[in-house]
PDB file of C-alpha atoms in Angstrom:
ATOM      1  CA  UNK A   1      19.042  22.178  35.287  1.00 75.00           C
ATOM      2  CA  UNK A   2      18.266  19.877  37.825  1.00 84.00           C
ATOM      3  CA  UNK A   3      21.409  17.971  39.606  1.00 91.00           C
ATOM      4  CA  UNK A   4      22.646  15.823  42.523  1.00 94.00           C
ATOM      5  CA  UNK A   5      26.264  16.571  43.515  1.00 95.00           C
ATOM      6  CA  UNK A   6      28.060  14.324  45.814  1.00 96.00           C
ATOM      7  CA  UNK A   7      31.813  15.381  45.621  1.00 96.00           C
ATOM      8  CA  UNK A   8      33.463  12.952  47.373  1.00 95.00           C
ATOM      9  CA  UNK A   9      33.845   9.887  45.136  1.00 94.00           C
ATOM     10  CA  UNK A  10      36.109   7.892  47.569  1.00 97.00           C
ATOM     11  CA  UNK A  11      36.020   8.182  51.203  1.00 97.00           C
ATOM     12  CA  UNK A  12      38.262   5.861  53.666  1.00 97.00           C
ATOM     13  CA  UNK A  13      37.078   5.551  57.209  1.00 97.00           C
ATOM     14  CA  UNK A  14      38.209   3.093  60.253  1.00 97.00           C
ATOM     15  CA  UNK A  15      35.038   0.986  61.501  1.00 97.00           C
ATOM     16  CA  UNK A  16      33.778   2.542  64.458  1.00 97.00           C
ATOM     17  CA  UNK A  17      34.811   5.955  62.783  1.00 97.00           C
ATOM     18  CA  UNK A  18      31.705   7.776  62.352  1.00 97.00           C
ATOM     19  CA  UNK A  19      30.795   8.896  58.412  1.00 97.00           C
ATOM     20  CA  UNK A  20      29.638  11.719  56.755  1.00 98.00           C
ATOM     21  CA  UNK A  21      28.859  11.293  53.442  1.00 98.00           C
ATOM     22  CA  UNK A  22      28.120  14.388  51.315  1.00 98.00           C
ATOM     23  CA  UNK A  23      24.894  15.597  49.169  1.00 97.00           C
ATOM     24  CA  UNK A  24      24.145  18.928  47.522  1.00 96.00           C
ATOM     25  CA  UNK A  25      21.850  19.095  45.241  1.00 95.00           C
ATOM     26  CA  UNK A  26      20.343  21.848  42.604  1.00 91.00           C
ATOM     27  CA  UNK A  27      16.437  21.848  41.969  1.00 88.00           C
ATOM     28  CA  UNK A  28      13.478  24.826  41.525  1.00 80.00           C
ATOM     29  CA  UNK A  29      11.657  23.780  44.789  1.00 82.00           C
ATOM     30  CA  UNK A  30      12.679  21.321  47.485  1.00 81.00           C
ATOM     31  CA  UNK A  31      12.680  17.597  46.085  1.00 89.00           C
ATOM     32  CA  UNK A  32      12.271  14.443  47.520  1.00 92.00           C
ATOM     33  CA  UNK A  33      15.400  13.115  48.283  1.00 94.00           C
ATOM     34  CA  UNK A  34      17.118   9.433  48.953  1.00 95.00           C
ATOM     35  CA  UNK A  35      19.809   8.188  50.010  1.00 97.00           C
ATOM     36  CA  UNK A  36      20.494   4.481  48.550  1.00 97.00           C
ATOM     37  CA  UNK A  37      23.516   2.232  48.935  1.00 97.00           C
ATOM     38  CA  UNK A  38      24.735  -0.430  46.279  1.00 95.00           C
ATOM     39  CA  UNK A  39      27.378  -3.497  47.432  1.00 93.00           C
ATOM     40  CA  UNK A  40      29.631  -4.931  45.293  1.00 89.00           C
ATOM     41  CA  UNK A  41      27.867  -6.963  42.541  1.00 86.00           C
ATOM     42  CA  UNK A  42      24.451  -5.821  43.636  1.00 89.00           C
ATOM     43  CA  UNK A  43      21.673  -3.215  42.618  1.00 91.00           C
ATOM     44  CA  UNK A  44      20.699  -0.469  44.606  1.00 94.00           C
ATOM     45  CA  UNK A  45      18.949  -0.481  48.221  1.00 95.00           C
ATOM     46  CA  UNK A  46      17.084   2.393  49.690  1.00 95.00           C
ATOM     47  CA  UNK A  47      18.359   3.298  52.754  1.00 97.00           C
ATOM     48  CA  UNK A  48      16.320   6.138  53.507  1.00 96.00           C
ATOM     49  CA  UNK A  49      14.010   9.026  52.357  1.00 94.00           C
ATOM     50  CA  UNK A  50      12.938  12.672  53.397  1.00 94.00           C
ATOM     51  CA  UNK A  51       9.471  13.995  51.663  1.00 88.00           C
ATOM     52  CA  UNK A  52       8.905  16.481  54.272  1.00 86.00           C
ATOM     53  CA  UNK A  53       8.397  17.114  58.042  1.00 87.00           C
ATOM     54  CA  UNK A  54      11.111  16.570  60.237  1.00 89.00           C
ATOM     55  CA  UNK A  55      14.355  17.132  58.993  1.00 92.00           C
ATOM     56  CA  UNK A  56      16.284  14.373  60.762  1.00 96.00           C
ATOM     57  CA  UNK A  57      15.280  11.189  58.794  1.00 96.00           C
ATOM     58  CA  UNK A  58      16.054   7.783  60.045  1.00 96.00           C
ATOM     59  CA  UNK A  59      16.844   4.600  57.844  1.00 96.00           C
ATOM     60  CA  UNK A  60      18.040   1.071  57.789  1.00 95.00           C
ATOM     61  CA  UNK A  61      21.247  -0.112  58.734  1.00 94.00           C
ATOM     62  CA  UNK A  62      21.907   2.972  61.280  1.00 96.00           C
ATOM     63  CA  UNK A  63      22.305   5.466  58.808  1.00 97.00           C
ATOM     64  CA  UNK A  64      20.462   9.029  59.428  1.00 98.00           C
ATOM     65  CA  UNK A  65      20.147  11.901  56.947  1.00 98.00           C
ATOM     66  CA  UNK A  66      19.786  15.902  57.618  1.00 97.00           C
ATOM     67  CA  UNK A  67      18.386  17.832  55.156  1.00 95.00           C
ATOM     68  CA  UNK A  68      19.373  21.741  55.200  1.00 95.00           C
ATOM     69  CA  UNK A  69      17.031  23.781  52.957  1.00 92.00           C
ATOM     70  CA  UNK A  70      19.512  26.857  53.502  1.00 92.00           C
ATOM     71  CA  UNK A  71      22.854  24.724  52.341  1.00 94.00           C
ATOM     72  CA  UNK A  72      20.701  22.652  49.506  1.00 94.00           C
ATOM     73  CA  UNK A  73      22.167  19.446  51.303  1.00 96.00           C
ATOM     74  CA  UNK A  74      21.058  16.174  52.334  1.00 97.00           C
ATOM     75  CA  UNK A  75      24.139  13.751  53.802  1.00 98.00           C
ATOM     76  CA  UNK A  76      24.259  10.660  54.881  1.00 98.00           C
ATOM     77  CA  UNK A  77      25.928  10.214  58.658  1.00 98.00           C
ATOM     78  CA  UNK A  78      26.311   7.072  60.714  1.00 98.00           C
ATOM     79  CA  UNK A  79      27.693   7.103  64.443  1.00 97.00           C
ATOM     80  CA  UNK A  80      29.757   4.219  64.204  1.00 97.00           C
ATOM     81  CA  UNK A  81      31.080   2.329  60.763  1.00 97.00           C
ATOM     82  CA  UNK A  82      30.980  -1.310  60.388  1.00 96.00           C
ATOM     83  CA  UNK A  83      32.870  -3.372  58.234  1.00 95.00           C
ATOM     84  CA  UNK A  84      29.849  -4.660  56.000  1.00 95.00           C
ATOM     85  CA  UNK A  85      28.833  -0.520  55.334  1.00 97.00           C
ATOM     86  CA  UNK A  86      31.563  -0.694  52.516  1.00 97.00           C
ATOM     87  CA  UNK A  87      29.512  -0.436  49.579  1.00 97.00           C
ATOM     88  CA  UNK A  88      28.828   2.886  47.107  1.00 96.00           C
ATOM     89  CA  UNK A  89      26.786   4.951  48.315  1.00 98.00           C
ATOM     90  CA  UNK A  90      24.275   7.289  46.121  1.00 97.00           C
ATOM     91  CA  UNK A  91      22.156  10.484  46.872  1.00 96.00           C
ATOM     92  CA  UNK A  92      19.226  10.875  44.817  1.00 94.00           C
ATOM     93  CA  UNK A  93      16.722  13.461  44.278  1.00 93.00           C
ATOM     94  CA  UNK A  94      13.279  14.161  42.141  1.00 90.00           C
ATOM     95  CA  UNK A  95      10.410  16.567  41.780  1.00 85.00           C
ATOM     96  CA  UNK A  96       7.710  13.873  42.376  1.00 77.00           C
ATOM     97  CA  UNK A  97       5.013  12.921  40.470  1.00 73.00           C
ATOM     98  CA  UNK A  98       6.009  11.670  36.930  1.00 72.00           C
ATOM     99  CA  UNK A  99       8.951  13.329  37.051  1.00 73.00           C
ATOM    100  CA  UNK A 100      12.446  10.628  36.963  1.00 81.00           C
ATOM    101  CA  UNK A 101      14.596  10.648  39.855  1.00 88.00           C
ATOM    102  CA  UNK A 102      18.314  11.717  39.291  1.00 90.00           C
ATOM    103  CA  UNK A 103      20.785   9.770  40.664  1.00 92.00           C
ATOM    104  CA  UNK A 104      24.274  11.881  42.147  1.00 94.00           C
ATOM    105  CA  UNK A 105      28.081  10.159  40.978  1.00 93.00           C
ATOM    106  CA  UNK A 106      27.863   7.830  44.330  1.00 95.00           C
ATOM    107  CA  UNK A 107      30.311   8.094  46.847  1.00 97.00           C
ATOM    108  CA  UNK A 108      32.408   4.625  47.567  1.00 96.00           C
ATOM    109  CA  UNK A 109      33.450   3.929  51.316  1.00 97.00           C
ATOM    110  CA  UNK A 110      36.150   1.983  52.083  1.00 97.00           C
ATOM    111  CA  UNK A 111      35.950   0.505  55.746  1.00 97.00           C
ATOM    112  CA  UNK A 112      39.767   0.153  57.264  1.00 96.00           C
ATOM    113  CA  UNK A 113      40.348  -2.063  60.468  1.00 91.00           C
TER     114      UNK A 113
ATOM    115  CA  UNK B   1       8.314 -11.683  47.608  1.00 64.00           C
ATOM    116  CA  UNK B   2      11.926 -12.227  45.284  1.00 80.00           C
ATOM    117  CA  UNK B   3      11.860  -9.057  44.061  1.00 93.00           C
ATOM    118  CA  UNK B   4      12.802  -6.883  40.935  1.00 96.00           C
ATOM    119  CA  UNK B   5      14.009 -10.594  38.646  1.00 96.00           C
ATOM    120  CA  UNK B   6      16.496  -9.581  35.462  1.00 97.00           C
ATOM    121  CA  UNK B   7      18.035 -12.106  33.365  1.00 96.00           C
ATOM    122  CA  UNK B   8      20.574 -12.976  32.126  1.00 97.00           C
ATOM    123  CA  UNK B   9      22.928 -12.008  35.209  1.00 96.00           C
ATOM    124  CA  UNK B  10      25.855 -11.744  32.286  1.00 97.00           C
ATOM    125  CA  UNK B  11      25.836 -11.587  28.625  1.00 97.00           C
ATOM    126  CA  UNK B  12      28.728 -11.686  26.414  1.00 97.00           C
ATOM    127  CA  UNK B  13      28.254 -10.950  22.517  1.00 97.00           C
ATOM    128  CA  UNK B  14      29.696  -9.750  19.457  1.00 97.00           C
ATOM    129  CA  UNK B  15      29.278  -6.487  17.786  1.00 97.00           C
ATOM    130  CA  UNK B  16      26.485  -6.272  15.732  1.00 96.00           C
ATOM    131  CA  UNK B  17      24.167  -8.799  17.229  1.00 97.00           C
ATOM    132  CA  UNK B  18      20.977  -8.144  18.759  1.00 97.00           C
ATOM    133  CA  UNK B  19      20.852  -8.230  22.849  1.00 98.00           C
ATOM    134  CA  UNK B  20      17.274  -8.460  24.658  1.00 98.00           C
ATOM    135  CA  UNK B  21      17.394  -8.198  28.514  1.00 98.00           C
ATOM    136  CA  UNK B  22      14.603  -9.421  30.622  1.00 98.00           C
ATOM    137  CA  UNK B  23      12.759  -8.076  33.669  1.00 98.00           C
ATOM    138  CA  UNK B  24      10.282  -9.019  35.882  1.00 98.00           C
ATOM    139  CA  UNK B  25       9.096  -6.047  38.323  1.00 97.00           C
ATOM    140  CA  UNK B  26       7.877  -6.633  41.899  1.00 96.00           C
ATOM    141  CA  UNK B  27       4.174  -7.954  41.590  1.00 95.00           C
ATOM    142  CA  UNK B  28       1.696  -4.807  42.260  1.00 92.00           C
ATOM    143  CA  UNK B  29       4.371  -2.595  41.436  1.00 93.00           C
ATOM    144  CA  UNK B  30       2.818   0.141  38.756  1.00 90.00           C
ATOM    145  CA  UNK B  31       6.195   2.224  37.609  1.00 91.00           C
ATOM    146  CA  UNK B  32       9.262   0.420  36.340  1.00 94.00           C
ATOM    147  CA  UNK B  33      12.881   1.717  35.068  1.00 95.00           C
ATOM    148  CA  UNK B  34      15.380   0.911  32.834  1.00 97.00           C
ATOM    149  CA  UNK B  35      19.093   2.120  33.874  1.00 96.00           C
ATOM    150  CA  UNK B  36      22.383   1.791  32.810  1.00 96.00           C
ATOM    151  CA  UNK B  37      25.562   1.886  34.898  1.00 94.00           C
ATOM    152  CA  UNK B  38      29.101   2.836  34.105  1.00 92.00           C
ATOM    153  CA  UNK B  39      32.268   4.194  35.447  1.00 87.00           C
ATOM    154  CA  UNK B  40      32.234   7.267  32.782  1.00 87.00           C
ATOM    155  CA  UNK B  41      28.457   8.252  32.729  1.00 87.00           C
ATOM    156  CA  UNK B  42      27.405   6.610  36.224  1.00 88.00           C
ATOM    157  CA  UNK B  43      23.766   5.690  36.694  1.00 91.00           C
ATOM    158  CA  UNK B  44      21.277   6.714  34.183  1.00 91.00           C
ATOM    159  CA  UNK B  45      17.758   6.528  33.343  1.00 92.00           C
ATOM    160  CA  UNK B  46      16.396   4.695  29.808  1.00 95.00           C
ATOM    161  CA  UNK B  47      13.197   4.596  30.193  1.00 95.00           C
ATOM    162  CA  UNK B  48      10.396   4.459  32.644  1.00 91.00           C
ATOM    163  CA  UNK B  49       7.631   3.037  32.358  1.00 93.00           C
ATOM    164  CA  UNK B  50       3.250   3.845  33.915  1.00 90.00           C
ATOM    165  CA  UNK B  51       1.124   0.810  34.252  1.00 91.00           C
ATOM    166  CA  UNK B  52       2.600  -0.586  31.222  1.00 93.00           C
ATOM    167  CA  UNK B  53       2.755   2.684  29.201  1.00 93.00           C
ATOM    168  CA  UNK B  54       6.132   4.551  28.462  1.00 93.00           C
ATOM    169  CA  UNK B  55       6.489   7.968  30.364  1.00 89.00           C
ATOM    170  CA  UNK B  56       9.908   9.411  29.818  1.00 88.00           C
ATOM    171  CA  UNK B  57      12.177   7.494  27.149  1.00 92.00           C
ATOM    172  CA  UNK B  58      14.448  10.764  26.750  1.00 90.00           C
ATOM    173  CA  UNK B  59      16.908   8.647  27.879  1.00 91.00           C
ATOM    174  CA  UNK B  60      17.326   6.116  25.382  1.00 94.00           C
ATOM    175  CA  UNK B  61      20.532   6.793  23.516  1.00 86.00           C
ATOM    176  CA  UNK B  62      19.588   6.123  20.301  1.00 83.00           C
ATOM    177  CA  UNK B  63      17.389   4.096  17.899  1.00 90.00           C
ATOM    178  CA  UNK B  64      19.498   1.375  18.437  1.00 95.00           C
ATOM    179  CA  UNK B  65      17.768   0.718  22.282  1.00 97.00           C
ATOM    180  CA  UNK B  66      14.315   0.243  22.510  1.00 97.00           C
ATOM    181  CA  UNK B  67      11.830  -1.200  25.270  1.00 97.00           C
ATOM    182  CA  UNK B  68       8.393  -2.947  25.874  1.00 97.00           C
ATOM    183  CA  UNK B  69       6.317  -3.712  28.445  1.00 97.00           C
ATOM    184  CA  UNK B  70       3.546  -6.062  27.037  1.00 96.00           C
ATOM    185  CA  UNK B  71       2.015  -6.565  30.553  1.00 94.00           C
ATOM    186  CA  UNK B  72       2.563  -5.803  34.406  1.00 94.00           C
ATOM    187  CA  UNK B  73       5.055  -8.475  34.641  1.00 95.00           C
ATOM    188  CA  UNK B  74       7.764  -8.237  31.915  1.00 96.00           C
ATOM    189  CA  UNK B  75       9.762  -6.147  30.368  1.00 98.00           C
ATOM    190  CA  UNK B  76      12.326  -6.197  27.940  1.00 98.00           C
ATOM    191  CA  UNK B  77      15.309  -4.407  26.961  1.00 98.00           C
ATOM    192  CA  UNK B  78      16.737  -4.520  23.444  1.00 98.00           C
ATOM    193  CA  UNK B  79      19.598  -3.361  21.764  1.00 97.00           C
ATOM    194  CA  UNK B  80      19.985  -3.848  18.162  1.00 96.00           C
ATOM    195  CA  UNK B  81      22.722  -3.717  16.732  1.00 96.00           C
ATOM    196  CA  UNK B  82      24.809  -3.621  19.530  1.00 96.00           C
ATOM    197  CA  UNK B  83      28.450  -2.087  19.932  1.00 96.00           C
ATOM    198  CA  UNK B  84      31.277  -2.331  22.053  1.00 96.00           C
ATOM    199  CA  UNK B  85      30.117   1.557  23.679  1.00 95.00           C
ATOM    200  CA  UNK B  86      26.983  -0.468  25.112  1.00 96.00           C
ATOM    201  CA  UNK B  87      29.472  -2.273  27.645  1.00 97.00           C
ATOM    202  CA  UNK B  88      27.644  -1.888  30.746  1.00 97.00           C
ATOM    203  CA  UNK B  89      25.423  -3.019  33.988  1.00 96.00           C
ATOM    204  CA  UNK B  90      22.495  -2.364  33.110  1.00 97.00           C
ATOM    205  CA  UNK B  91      19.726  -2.390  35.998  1.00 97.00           C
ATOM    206  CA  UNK B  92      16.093  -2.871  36.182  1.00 97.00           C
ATOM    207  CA  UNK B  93      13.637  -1.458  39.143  1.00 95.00           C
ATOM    208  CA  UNK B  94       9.868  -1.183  39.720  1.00 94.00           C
ATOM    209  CA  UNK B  95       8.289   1.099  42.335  1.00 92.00           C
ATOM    210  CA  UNK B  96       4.562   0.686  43.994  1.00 88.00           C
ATOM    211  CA  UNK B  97       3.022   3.869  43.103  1.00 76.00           C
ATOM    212  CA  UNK B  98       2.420   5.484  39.925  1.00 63.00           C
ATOM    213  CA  UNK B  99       4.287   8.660  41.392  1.00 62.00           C
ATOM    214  CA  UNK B 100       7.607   7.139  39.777  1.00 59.00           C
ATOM    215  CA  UNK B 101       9.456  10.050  40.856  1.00 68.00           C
ATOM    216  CA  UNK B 102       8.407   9.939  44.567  1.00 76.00           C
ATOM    217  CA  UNK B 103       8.456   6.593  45.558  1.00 84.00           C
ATOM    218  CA  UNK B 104      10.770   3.802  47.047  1.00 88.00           C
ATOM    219  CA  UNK B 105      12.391   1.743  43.705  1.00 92.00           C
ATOM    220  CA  UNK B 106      13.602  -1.790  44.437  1.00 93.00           C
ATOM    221  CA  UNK B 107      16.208  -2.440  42.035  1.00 95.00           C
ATOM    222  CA  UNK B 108      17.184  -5.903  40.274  1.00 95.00           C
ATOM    223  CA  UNK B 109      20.289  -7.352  40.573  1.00 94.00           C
ATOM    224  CA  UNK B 110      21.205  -5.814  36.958  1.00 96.00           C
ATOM    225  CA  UNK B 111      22.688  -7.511  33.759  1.00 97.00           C
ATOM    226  CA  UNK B 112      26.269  -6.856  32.891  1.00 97.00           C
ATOM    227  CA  UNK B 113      26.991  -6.459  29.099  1.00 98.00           C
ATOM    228  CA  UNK B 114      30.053  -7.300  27.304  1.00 98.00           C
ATOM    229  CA  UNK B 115      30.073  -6.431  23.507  1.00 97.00           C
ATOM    230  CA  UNK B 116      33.015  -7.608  22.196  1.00 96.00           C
TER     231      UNK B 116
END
C-alpha cells in the first residue's frame, strides 16, 4: 500500500540550530512529493514540491528538500531555525493524475531560545 | 485573491443534529478536497472533487457524511446525524489543475467540530 512515514512526531531545536525533518515514503514508482507546514490554528501551506529534475528543491521560508530515490526519502532541512518556523510540519506524497495525495503523521517543531 | 473561504470557523452541536460545513474554493481552481484532522487518525481525505464531479469519496466514513458541489464555487459538507466520534477540524482545499493528485492545494482555514 501506498504510505508517507515521518517518524519523528516531536522535534525540539534552538533557533539558529539547523533542522532536519524526516520523510520516507512507500509507493510503486517515484511520486510527487510535498512538503507543507501548518501553524497553530491554521490550514496547511505548501512549502515546497519535487516532480522531477533536480533533486535539491528549493521553497519558501528557507526551507530545501533532497529527495533520495535509493533511501525512498524526501526531508525537509533549513540552515538556520527561526522562532516563527514552529509550526507542524507534513510530508506528502501522490501518484499524480487523479490519484489523492497522502498526507504523512506531521512532524511538530518546537523552536527553543 | 482570499483564498480557500470555510465557514463556520467553529461549530458546537448536540448529538444527533445535522451539521453542514461550507466552502468556497479559490476562483479558477478545478479540484477541491474535503479533509478531516485529528490527533488519533491525523489528516485524511473525504472526498475530492473534478470540475464539480466527485472523483474519490472512498473516504467518507459512512452514510452519515455526504458532500455536494452544485457549482465551481461552493461546496458543502454534511453530516447527518452527527456524533460525538465526528469531533474534529475539518479542512477544505482547492487546487488549479484537474491533476488533483499533482498539484499545489491551498487549504482553508478549516472548521473545528464539537459534538457534544
Amino acid at each position: 500500500a501506498q504510505s508517507v512515514t515521518q517518524p519523528d512526531i516531536h522535534i525540539t531545536v534552538s533557533e539558529g540550530a539547523s533542522l532536519e525533518l524526516r520523510c520516507n515514503y512507500s509507493y510503486g514508482a517515484t511520486p510527487y512529493l510535498f512538503w507543507y507546514v501548518q501553524s497553530p490554528g491554521q490550514g496547511l501551506q505548501l512549502l515546497l514540491k519535487y516532480f522531477s529534475g533536480d533533486t535539491l528543491v528549493q521553497g519558501i521560508k528557507g526551507f530545501e528538500a533532497e529527495f533520495k530515490r535509493s533511501q525512498s526519502s524526501f526531508n525537509l532541512r533549513k540552515p538556520s531555525v527561526h522562532w516563527s518556523d514552529a509550526a507542524e510540519y507534513f510530508c506528502a506524497a501522490s501518484s499524480g493524475g487523479y490519484q489523492k495525495v497522502t498526507f504523512g503523521t506531521g512532524t511538530k517543531l518546537q523552536v527553543i531560545p | 485573491d482570499a483564498g480557500v473561504i470555510q465557514s463556520p470557523r467553529h461549530e458546537v452541536t448536540e448529538m444527533g443534529q445535522e451539521v453542514t460545513l461550507r466552502c468556497k474554493p479559490i476562483s479558477g481552481h478545478n479540484s477541491l478536497f474535503w479533509y478531516r484532522q485529528t490527533m488519533m487518525r491525523g489528516l485524511e481525505l473525504l472526498i475530492y472533487f473534478n470540475n464539480n464531479v466527485p472523483i474519490d469519496d472512498s473516504g467518507m466514513p459512512e452514510d452519515r457524511f455526504s458532500a455536494k458541489m452544485p457549482n465551481a464555487s461552493f461546496s458543502t459538507l454534511k453530516i447527518q446525524p452527527s456524533e460525538p466520534r465526528d469531533s474534529a477540524v475539518y479542512f477544505c482545499a482547492s487546487s488549479l489543475s484537474s491533476s488533483g493528485g499533482a498539484d499545489t492545494q491551498y487549504f482553508g482555514p478549516g472548521t473545528r467540530l464539537t459534538v457534544l
